[in-house]
Coordinates of C-alpha atoms in Angstrom, one line a residue:
M1 CA 103.6 123.9 116.5
P2 CA 100.9 121.5 115.3
R3 CA 99.1 121.9 112.1
R4 CA 95.7 123.8 112.4
F5 CA 94.2 123.5 108.9
N6 CA 95.6 120.6 106.8
T7 CA 96.3 117.9 109.4
Q8 CA 97.0 115.2 106.8
K9 CA 100.5 113.7 107.2
K10 CA 102.9 114.3 104.3
L11 CA 104.6 111.0 103.6
H12 CA 107.2 110.1 101.0
V13 CA 105.5 107.0 99.7
K14 CA 102.1 106.5 98.1
K15 CA 100.0 103.5 97.1
G16 CA 101.4 102.0 93.9
D17 CA 105.0 103.2 94.4
N18 CA 107.9 100.8 93.8
V19 CA 110.1 100.8 96.9
L20 CA 113.3 99.2 98.2
V21 CA 113.5 97.9 101.7
I22 CA 116.6 99.4 103.4
A23 CA 116.3 97.8 106.9
G24 CA 115.0 94.7 108.5
N25 CA 114.9 91.0 107.6
D26 CA 113.9 91.8 104.0
K27 CA 116.6 94.3 103.4
G28 CA 117.5 94.7 99.7
K29 CA 114.2 93.5 98.3
K30 CA 111.9 95.5 96.1
G31 CA 108.2 95.6 96.0
R32 CA 105.1 97.6 95.2
V33 CA 103.2 99.5 98.0
L34 CA 99.7 98.0 98.5
M35 CA 98.5 100.2 101.3
V36 CA 99.6 103.1 103.4
F37 CA 98.7 103.6 107.1
P38 CA 99.5 107.3 107.8
D39 CA 98.3 107.3 111.4
K40 CA 100.6 104.4 112.3
D41 CA 103.5 105.4 109.9
R42 CA 103.4 102.0 108.3
V43 CA 103.2 100.6 104.7
L44 CA 102.1 97.2 103.3
V45 CA 104.5 96.1 100.6
E46 CA 103.8 93.3 98.2
G47 CA 105.9 90.2 99.0
I48 CA 107.7 91.8 102.0
N49 CA 107.4 90.8 105.7
I50 CA 105.4 87.6 105.1
R51 CA 103.8 86.2 108.1
T52 CA 101.9 82.9 108.6
H53 CA 98.3 83.3 109.7
H54 CA 96.2 80.3 110.8
E55 CA 92.6 80.4 109.6
K56 CA 89.7 78.4 110.8
P57 CA 87.5 76.6 108.2
S58 CA 84.8 78.9 106.9
Q59 CA 82.2 79.0 104.1
E60 CA 84.7 80.5 101.6
N61 CA 87.7 78.5 102.8
Q62 CA 86.4 75.0 103.6
Q63 CA 89.8 73.5 104.3
G64 CA 91.2 76.3 106.6
G65 CA 94.9 76.0 107.4
R66 CA 97.9 78.3 107.2
V67 CA 97.8 81.4 105.0
H68 CA 100.8 83.5 104.2
K69 CA 100.1 87.3 104.4
E70 CA 102.1 90.5 104.2
A71 CA 102.4 92.5 107.4
P72 CA 103.0 96.2 107.5
I73 CA 106.5 97.6 108.0
H74 CA 107.6 101.0 109.2
I75 CA 107.7 103.8 106.6
S76 CA 111.3 104.8 107.5
N77 CA 112.5 101.3 106.4
V78 CA 111.6 101.9 102.7
M79 CA 112.9 104.2 99.9
V80 CA 111.1 105.0 96.7
V81 CA 112.7 103.6 93.6
D82 CA 113.2 106.3 90.9
P83 CA 111.2 105.2 87.8
S84 CA 113.7 106.8 85.4
N85 CA 116.9 104.9 86.5
G86 CA 115.6 102.2 88.9
Q87 CA 117.8 103.4 91.8
P88 CA 116.5 104.3 95.3
T89 CA 116.3 108.0 95.9
R90 CA 115.2 110.5 98.6
I91 CA 112.0 112.4 97.9
G92 CA 111.5 116.2 97.7
R93 CA 108.4 118.3 97.1
K94 CA 108.1 121.2 94.8
R95 CA 105.3 123.3 93.4
I96 CA 104.7 123.4 89.6
E97 CA 102.5 125.9 87.8
E98 CA 100.4 124.7 84.9
N99 CA 97.5 126.6 83.3
G100 CA 97.5 129.2 86.0
K101 CA 97.0 126.6 88.8
G102 CA 99.7 125.3 90.9
R103 CA 100.1 121.8 92.5
W104 CA 102.6 120.0 94.6
V105 CA 104.5 117.1 93.1
R106 CA 107.1 114.7 94.4
Y107 CA 110.5 114.4 92.7
G108 CA 113.6 112.3 93.1
K109 CA 116.5 114.1 94.6
K110 CA 119.1 112.2 92.6
S111 CA 117.7 112.7 89.1
E112 CA 115.5 115.7 89.8
E113 CA 112.7 114.0 87.8
I114 CA 109.1 114.3 88.8
I115 CA 107.7 111.0 90.2
D116 CA 104.0 112.0 90.3
K117 CA 102.3 112.3 87.0

C-alpha cells in the first residue's frame, strides 16, 4: 500500500553521517556522506567511487584536463558508523518524548545509542 500523506522516503543515512562501504570496489573504506539522492536510492561519499572526468578549458579552469570526482553509490552498500564505538551498525528508529512533544530519532542497534542529536 503506497503512502498517501508523507511520501518522503525514510533512509538510514543522512548528509554528514560517517559510513563504511560494505560492498563494491571500495569495500572496507570509511567516508562522510556529502549528498543523498532519495529518489535514486544513492549516496555520494567523500573519497569513495572516484571517477575521472575530462573537462574542456573554461573561464574558471583555463587549462582543462582530467578531474577526479566522486560518483554516487547505492545506499544498500553503506552502513552507518556508530559515533560511540566507531563500529558499523544497523539503524533503528524510535520516538522520544521531550517537553510534551515527540520526535523520531535514529539509533544504533548494537549500542542502543541515539545517533541524531
